[in-house]
Coordinates of C-alpha atoms and ligand atoms in Angstrom, one line a residue:
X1 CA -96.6 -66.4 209.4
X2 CA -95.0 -69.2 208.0
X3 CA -91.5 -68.3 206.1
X4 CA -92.3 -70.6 202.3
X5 CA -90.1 -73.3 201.3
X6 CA -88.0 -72.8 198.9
X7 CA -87.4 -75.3 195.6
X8 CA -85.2 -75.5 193.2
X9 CA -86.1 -75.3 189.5
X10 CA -84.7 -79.2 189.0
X11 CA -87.2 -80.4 191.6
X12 CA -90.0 -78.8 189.7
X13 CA -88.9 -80.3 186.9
X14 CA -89.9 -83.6 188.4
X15 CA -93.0 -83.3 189.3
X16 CA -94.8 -83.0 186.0
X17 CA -97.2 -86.5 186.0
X18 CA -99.9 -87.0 188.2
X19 CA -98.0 -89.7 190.0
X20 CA -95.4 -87.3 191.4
X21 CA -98.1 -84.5 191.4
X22 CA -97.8 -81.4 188.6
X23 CA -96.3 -78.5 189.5
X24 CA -95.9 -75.1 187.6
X25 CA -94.4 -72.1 188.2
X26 CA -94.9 -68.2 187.5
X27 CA -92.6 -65.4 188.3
X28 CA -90.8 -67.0 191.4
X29 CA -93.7 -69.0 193.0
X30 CA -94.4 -72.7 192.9
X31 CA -97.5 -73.9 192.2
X32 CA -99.4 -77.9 193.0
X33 CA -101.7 -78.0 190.2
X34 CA -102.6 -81.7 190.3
X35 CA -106.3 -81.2 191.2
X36 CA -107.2 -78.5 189.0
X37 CA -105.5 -80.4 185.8
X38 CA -108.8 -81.8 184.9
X39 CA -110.5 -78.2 185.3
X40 CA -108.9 -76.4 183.3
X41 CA -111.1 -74.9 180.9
X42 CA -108.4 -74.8 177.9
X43 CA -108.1 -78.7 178.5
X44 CA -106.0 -80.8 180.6
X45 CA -103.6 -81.8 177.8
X46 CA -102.8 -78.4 177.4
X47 CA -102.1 -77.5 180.6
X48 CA -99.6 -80.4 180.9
X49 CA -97.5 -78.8 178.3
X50 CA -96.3 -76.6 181.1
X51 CA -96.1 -79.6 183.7
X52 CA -92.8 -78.8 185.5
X53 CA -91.5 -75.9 184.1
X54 CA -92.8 -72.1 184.1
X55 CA -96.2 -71.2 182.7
X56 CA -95.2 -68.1 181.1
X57 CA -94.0 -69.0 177.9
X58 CA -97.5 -70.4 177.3
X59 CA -99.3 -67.9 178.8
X60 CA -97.3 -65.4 176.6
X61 CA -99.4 -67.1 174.0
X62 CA -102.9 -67.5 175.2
X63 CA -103.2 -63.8 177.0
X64 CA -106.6 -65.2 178.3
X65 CA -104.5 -65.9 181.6
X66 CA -103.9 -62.2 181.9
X67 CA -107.3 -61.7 183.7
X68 CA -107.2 -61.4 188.0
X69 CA -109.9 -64.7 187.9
X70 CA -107.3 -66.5 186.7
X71 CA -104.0 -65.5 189.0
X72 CA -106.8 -66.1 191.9
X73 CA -107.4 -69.8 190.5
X74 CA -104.1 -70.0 190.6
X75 CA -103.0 -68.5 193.8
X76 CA -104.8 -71.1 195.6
X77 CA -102.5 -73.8 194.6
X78 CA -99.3 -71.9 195.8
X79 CA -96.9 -74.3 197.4
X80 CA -93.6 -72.6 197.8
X81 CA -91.3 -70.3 196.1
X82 CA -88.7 -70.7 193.9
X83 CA -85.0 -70.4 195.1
X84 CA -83.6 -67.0 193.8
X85 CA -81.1 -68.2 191.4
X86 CA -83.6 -70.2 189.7
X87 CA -86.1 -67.7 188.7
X88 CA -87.4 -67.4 185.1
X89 CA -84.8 -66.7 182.5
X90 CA -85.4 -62.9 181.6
X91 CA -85.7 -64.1 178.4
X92 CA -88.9 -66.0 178.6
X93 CA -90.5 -63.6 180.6
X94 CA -89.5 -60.3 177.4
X95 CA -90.0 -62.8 174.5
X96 CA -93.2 -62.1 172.7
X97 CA -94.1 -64.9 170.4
X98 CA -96.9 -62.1 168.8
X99 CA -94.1 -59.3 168.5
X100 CA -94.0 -60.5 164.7
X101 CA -97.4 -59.7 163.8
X102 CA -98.4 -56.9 161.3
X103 CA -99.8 -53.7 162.0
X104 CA -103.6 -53.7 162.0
X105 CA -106.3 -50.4 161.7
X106 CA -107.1 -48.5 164.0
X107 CA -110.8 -48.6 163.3
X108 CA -111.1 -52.2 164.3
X109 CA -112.6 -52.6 167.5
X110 CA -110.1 -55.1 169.6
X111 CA -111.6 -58.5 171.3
X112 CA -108.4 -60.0 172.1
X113 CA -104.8 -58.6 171.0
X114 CA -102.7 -61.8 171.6
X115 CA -104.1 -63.9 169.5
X116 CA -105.3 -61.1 167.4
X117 CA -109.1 -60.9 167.3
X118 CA -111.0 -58.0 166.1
X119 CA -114.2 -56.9 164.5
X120 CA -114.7 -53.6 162.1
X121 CA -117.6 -51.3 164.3
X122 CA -120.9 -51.5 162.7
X123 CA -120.7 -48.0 161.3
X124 CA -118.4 -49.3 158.5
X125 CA -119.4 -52.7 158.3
X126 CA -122.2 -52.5 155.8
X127 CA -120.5 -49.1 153.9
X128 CA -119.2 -51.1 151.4
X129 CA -120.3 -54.3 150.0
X130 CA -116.9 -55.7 149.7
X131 CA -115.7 -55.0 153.2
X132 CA -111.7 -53.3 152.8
X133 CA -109.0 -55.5 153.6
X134 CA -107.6 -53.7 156.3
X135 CA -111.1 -53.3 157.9
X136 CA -111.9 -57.2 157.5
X137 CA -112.9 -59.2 160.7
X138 CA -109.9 -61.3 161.7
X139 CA -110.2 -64.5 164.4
X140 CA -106.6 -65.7 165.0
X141 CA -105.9 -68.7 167.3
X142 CA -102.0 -68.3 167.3
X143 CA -99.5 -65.8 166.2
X144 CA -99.2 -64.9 162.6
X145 CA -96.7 -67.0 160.7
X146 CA -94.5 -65.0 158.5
X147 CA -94.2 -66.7 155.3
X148 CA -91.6 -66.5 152.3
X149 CA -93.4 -66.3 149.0
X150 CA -90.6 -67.9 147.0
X151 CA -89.6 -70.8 149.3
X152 CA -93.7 -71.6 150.2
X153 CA -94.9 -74.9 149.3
X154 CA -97.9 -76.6 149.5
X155 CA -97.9 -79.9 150.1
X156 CA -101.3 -81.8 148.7
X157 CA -101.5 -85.3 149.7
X158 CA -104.0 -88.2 147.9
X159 CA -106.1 -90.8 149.4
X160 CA -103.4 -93.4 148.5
X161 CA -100.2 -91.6 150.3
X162 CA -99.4 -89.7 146.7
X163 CA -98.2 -86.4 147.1
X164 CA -97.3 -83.6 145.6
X165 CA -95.5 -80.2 146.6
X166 CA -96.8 -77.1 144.6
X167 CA -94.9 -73.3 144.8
X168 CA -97.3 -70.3 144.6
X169 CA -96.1 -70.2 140.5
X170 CA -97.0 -73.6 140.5
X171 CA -100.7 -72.6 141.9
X172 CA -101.2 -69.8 139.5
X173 CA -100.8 -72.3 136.7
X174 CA -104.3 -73.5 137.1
X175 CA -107.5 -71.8 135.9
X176 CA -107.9 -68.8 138.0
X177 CA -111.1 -68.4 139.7
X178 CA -112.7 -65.4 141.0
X179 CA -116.0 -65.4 143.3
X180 CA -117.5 -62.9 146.1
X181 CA -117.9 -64.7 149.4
X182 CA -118.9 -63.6 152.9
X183 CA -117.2 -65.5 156.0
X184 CA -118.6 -66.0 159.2
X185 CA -117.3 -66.8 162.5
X186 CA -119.7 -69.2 164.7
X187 CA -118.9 -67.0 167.1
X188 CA -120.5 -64.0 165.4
X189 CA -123.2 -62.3 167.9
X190 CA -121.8 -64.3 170.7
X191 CA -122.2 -61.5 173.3
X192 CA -125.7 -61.9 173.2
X193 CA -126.0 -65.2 174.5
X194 CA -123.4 -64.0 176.9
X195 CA -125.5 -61.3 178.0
X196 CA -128.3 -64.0 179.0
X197 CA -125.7 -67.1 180.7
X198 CA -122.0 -67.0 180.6
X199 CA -120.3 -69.0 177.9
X200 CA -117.0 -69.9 177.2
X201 CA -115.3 -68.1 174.1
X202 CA -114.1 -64.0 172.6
X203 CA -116.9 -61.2 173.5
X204 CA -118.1 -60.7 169.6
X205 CA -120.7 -58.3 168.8
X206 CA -122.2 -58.2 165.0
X207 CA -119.4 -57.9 163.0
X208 CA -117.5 -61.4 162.9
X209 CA -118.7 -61.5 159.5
X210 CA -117.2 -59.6 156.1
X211 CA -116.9 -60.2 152.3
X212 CA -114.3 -60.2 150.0
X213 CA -113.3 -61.1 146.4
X214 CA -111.3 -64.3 146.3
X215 CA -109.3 -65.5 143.8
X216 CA -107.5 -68.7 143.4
X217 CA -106.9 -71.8 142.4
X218 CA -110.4 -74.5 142.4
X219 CA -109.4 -77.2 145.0
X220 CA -111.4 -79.6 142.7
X221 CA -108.7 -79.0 139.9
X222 CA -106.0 -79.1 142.1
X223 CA -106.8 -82.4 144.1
X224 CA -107.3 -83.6 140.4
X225 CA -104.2 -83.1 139.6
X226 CA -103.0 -84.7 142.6
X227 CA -104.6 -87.8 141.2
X228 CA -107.4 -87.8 143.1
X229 CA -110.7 -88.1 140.5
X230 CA -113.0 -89.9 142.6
X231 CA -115.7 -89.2 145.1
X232 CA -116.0 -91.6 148.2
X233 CA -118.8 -90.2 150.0
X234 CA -117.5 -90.9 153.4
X235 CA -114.0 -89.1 152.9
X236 CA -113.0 -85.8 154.1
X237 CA -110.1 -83.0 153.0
X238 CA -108.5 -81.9 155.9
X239 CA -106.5 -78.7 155.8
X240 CA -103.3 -77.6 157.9
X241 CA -102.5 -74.1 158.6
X242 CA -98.5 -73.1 159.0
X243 CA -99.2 -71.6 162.3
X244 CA -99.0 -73.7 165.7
X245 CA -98.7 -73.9 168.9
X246 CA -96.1 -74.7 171.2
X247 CA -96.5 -78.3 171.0
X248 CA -95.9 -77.8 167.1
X249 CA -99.9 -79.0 166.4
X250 CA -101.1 -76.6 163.9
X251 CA -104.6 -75.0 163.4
X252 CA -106.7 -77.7 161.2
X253 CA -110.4 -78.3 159.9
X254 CA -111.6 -80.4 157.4
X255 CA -114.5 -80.3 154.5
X256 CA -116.6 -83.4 153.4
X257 CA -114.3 -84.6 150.1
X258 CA -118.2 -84.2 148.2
X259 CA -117.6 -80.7 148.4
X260 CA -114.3 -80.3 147.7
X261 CA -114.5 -82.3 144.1
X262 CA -117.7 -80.7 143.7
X263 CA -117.1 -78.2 140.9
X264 CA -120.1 -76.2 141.9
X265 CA -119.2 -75.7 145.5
X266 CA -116.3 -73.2 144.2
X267 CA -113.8 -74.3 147.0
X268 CA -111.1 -72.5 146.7
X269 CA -107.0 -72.2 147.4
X270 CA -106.8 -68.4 147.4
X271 CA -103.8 -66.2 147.1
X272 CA -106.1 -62.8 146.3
X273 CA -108.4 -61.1 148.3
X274 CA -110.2 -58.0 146.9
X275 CA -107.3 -57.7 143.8
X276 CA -104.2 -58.0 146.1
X277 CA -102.3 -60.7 147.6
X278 CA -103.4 -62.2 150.7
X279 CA -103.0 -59.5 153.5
X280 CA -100.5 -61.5 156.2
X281 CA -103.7 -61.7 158.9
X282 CA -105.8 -63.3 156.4
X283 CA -103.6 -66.2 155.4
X284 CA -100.8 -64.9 153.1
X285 CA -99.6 -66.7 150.9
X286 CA -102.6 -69.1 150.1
X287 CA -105.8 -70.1 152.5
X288 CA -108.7 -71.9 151.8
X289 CA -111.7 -70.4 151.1
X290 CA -115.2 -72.5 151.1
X291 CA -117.9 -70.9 150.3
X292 CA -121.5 -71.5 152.3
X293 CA -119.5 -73.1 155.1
X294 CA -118.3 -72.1 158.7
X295 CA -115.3 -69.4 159.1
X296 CA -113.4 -72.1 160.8
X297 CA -112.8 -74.3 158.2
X298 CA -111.3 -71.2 155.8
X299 CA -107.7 -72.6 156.9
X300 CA -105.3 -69.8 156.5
X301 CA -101.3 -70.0 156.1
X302 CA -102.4 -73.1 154.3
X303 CA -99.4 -75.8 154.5
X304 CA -101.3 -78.9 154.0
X305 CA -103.9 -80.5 152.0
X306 CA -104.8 -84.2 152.1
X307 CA -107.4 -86.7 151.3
X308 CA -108.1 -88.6 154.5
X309 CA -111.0 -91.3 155.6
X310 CA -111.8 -89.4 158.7
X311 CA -112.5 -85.8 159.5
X312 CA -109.4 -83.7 160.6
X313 CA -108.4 -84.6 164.1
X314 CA -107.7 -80.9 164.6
X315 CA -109.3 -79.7 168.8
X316 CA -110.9 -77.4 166.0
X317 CA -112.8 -79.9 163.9
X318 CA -113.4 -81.5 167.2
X319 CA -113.6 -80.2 170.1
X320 CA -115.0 -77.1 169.2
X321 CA -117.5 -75.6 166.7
X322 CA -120.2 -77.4 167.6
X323 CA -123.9 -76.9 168.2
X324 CA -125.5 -78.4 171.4
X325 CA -128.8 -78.6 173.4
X326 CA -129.0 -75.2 176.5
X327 CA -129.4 -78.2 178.7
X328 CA -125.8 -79.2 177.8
X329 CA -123.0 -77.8 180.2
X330 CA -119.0 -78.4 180.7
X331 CA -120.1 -81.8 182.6
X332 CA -122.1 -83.5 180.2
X333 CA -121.1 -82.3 176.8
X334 CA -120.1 -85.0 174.5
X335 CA -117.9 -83.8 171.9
X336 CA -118.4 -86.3 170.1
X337 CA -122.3 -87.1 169.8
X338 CA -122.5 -83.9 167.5
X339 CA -121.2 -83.0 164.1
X340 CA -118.6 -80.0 163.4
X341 CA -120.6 -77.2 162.0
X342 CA -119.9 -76.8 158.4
X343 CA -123.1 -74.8 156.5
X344 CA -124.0 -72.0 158.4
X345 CA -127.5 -70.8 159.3
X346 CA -130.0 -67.7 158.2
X347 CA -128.4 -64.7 159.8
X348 CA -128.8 -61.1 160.0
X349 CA -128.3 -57.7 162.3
X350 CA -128.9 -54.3 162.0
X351 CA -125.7 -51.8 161.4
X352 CA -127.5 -48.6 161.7
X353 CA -128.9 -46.8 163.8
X354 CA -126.7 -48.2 166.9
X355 CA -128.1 -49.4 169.9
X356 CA -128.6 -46.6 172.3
X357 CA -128.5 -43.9 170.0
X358 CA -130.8 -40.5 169.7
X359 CA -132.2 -41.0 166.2
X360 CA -134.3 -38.0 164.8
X361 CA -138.4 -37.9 164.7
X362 CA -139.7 -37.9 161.5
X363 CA -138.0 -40.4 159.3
X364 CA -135.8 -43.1 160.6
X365 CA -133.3 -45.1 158.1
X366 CA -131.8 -48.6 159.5
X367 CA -129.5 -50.5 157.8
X368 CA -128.0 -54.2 158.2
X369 CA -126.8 -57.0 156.7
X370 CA -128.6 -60.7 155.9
X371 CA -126.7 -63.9 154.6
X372 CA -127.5 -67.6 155.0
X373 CA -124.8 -70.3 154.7
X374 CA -125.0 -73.2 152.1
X375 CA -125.4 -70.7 149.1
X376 CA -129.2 -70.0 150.5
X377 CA -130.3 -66.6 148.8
X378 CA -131.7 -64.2 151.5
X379 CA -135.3 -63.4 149.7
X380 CA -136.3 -61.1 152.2
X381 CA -135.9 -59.2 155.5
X382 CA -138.1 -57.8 157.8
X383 CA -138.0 -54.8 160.0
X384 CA -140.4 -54.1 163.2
X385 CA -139.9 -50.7 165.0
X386 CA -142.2 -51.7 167.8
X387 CA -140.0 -54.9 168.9
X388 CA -142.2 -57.1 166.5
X389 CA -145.5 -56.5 166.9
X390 CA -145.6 -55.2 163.2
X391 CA -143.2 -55.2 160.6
X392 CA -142.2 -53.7 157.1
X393 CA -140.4 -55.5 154.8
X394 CA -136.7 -54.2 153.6
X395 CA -135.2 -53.3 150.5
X396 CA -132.8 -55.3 149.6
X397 CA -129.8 -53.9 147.4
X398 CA -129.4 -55.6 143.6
X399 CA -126.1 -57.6 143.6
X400 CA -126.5 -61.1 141.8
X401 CA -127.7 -64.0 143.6
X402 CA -126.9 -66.8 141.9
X403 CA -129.5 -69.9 142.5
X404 CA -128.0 -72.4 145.2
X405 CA -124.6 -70.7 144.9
X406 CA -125.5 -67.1 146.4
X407 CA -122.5 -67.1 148.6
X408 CA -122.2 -63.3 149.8
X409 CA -124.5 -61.2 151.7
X410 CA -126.6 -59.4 151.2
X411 CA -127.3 -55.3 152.5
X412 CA -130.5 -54.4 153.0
X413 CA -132.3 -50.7 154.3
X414 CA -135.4 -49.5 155.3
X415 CA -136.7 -45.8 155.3
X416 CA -139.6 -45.6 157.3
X417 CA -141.4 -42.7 159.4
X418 CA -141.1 -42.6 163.0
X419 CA -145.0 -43.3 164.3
X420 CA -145.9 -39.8 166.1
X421 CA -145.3 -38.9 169.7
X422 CA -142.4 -42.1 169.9
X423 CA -140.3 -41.5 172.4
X424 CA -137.9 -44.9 171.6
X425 CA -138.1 -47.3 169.2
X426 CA -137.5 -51.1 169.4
X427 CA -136.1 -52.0 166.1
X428 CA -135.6 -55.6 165.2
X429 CA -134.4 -57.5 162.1
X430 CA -134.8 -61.0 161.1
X431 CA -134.4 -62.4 157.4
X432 CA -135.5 -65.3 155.3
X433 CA -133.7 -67.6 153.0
X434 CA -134.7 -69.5 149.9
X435 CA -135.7 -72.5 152.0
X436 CA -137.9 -70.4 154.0
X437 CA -135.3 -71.0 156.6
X438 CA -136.2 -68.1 159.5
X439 CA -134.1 -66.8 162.2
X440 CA -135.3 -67.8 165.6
X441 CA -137.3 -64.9 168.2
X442 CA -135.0 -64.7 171.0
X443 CA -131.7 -66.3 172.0
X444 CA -132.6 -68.7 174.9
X445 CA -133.8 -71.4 173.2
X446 CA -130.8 -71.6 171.0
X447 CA -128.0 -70.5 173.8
X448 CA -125.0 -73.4 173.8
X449 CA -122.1 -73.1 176.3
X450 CA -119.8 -72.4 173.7
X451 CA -121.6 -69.8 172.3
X452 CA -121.5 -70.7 169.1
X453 CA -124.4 -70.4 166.1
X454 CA -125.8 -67.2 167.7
X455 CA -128.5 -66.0 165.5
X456 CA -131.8 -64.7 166.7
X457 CA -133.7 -61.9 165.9
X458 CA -131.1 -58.7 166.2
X459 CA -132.4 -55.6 168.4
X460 CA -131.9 -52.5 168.9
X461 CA -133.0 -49.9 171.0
X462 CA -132.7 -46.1 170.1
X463 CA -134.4 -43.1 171.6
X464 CA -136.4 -40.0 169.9
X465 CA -135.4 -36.9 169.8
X466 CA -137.8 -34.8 170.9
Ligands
LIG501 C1 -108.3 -71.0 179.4 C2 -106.4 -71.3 183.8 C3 -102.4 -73.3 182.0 C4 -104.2 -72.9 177.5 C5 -108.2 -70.9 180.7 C6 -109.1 -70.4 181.7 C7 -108.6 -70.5 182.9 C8 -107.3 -71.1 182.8 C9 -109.3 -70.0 184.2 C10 -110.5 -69.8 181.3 C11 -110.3 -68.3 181.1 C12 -111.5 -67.6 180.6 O1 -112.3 -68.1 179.8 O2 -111.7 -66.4 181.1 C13 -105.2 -71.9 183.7 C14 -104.3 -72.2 184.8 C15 -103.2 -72.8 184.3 C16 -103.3 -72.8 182.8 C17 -104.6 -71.9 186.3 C18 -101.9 -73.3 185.0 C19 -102.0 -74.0 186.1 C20 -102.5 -73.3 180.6 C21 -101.5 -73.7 179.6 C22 -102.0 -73.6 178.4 C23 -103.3 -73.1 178.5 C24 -100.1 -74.2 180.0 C25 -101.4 -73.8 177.0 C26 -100.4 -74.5 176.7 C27 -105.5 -72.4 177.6 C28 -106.4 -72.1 176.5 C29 -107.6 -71.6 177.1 C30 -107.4 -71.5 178.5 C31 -106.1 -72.4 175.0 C32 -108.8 -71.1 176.3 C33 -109.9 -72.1 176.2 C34 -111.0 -71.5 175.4 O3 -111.7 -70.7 175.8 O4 -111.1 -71.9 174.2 N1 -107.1 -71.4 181.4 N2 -104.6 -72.3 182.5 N3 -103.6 -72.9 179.9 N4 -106.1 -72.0 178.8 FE1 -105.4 -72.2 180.7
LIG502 N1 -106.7 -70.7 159.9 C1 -105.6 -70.8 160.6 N2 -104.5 -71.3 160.1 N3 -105.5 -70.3 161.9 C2 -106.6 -69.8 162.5 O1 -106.6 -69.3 163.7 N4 -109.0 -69.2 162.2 C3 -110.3 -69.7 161.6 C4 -110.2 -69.5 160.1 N5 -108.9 -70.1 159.6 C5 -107.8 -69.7 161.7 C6 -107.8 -70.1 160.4 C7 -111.5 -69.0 162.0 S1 -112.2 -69.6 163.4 C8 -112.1 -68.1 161.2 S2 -113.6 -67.4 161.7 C9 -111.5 -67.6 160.0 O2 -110.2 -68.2 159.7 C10 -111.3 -66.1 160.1 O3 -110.7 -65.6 158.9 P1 -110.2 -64.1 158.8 O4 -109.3 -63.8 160.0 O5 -109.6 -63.9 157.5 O6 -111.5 -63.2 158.9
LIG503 MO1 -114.2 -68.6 163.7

């Protein structure tokens, strides 16, 4: 066996362009990863922000690389070590760009710690209809700023360049407005279509979605008072979030400007969820709440607002949260040929009984959740216990729907007898909207490679006791 060559860290440092090849480096070995730049699932521009230096300061902040497929993807490229005295600095390799973020509950049931991704387990999910703070879903890209209350600002920018800086007092000076909306990730019930083709994106089961009370300021009112009183239909407000990457680029999304100035839409810039300030994983001081619409484009940590004649250039607004064909893979898509998801469709899973569980014979209660994006009311779910051959329709619980504007879910529940001499039961939910909008029968027809808009009738399977 060969004995490796040795390089220094200065001659790493110069190879970091495709002309004079792109090296990285982890722990003490050297790595040639010119051919597997334009691979790289994360994107090559990222993976360039490493070019020539050590990968662990950005692999300290997308943990995804802490799996054994990766270090093997990686191991192939090994070109040489490192000479000793050039190792990592200890410091990169202890310093924890997440060891600032707050204390979560224990109940929530952990997708991905670094970013910090977690969903409350079904069992509490539909116990309340206003989900508890601390129990609220929470999809993070980056690590949670920690912001000053007194020195925030928020700076609001106008189609012609005019701007203006507003501190949280200034924000609470406007008309304060209160509404119950339920946020959804696209990602919610991803690990279905996982289960039937791989896709690209955090395992979620059902529970990417919870409600809250928000209270805040009307972005209409605000943008107003930014000067901004008109409605070009082709103009968009795009949204910057205080948290960013190593680069500096922060998370962003934007919102067609219609519905922003529409007073209707109830766009907010909340600083209260559920009667308390912002709690620091849901965007504290102030985020962006729009109700109908995608989870993604809730920017929280909100720094930045701004008129703009394009949609956000954010890889969020993008290069993600998109819908595509099954046909599509990671060879052919085309970002661009589709629009960013914004409105979200019919949706609906059952909470209770849980898949796999021994439910008594004689009467059987499931439970579950139904919502529709847009401010589509849910008028009705229906509930099969024999996988859909016949069906019984739920009852719904009574909280107001407001026509076009029904913003939060809705809980539903059926009590029905177990037919005699079951020995399992196939329950399945699907709901309907107020456009007669349905949710489709299975998940293949509907399966994209990002995983994304996963809404098909929800199953579960549960066993008699005898
Ligand atoms: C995802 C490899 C460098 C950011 C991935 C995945 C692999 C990978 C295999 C997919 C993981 C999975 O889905 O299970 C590598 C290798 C690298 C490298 C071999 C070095 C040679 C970087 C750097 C950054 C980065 C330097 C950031 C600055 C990301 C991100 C994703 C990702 C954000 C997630 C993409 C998504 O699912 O949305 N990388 N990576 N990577 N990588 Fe890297
Ligand atoms: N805003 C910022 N600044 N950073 C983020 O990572 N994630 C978005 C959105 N707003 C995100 C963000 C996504 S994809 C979703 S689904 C919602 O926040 C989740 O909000 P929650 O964590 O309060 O449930
Ligand atoms: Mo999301």
């Amino acid at each position: 066996q060969e004995s490796p060559r040795i390089y220094t860290r200065e001659e790493v440092k110069s190879h970091r362009s495709p002309e004079t090849r792109i090296w990285v480096t982890l722990g003490s070995e050297v790595f040639d990863v010119t051919e597997f730049v334009d691979l790289h699932p994360g994107g090559s521009s990222k993976l360039m922000l490493a070019a020539g230096g050590p990968l662990e300061p950005f692999w300290a902040l997308y943990a995804i690389h802490n799996q054994s497929h990766v270090r093997e993807i990686l191991a192939q490229y090994k070109i040489g070590e490192l000479s000793p005295e050039d190792k990592v600095p200890s410091t990169l390799e202890t310093s924890d760009p997440y060891a600032d973020d707050p204390v979560r509950h224990p109940a929530l049931k952990v997708n991905s710690q670094r970013p910090f991704n977690a969903e409350p387990p079904p069992e509490l999910l539909t116990e309340n209809y206003i989900t508890p703070n601390p129990i609220f879903f929470t999809r993070n890209h980056l690590p949670v700023p920690n912001l000053d209350p007194v020195t925030y600002r928020l700076r609001i920018v106008g189609p012609r360049g005019q701007s203006l800086s507003l501190s949280l007092d200034d924000l609470y000076q406007f008309p304060k407005h209160e509404i119950t909306v339920t946020l959804q990730c696209a990602g919610n019930r991803r690990s279905e279509m996982s289960q039937l083709k791989e896709v690209r994106g955090l395992e979620w089961s059902i529970g990417a979605i919870s409600t809250a009370r928000w209270a805040g300021a009307r972005l209409c009112d605000v943008l107003a008072k930014a000067g901004h009183q008109f409605c070009e239909t082709e103009a968009h407000v795009c949204f910057e979030g205080l948290d960013s990457d190593p680069t500096g680029t922060a998370y962003g999304a934007s919102i067609p400007l219609s519905r922003a100035m529409d007073p209707e839409a109830e766009v907010l810039l909340a600083y209260e969820m559920n009667g308390q300030p912002l709690p620091r994983d849901h965007g504290f001081p102030v985020r962006v709440v729009v109700p109908g619409v995608v989870g993604a484009r809730h920017v929280k940590w909100l720094g930045k607002v701004s008129v703009e004649p394009e949609e956000s250039y954010s890889h969020w607004q993008r290069r993600d949260y998109k819908g595509f064909s099954p046909s599509v893979d990671w060879d052919t898509v085309d970002f661009d040929s589709a629009p960013s998801i914004q409105e979200l469709p019919v949706q609906s899973a059952i909470t209770e009984p849980k898949d796999g569980e021994m439910v008594e014979s004689g009467e059987v209660t499931v439970k579950g959740y139904a919502w529709s994006g847009g401010g589509r009311a849910v008028i009705r779910v229906d509930v099969s216990l024999d996988g859909g051959l016949t069906w019984q329709v739920a009852e719904l619980d009574r909280e107001e729907q407001r026509p076009r504007k029904a913003w939060a879910w809705r809980l539903w529940q059926l009590q029905a007898p177990v037919p005699a001499g079951k020995k399992e039961l196939n329950i399945v939910c699907k709901a309907v909207d107020d456009s007669y909008n349905v949710q489709p029968d299975t998940v293949a027809p509907i399966w994209n490679l990002r995983g994304v808009l996963s809404n098909a009738w929800h199953r579960v399977h549960v066993r008699v006791a005898p």
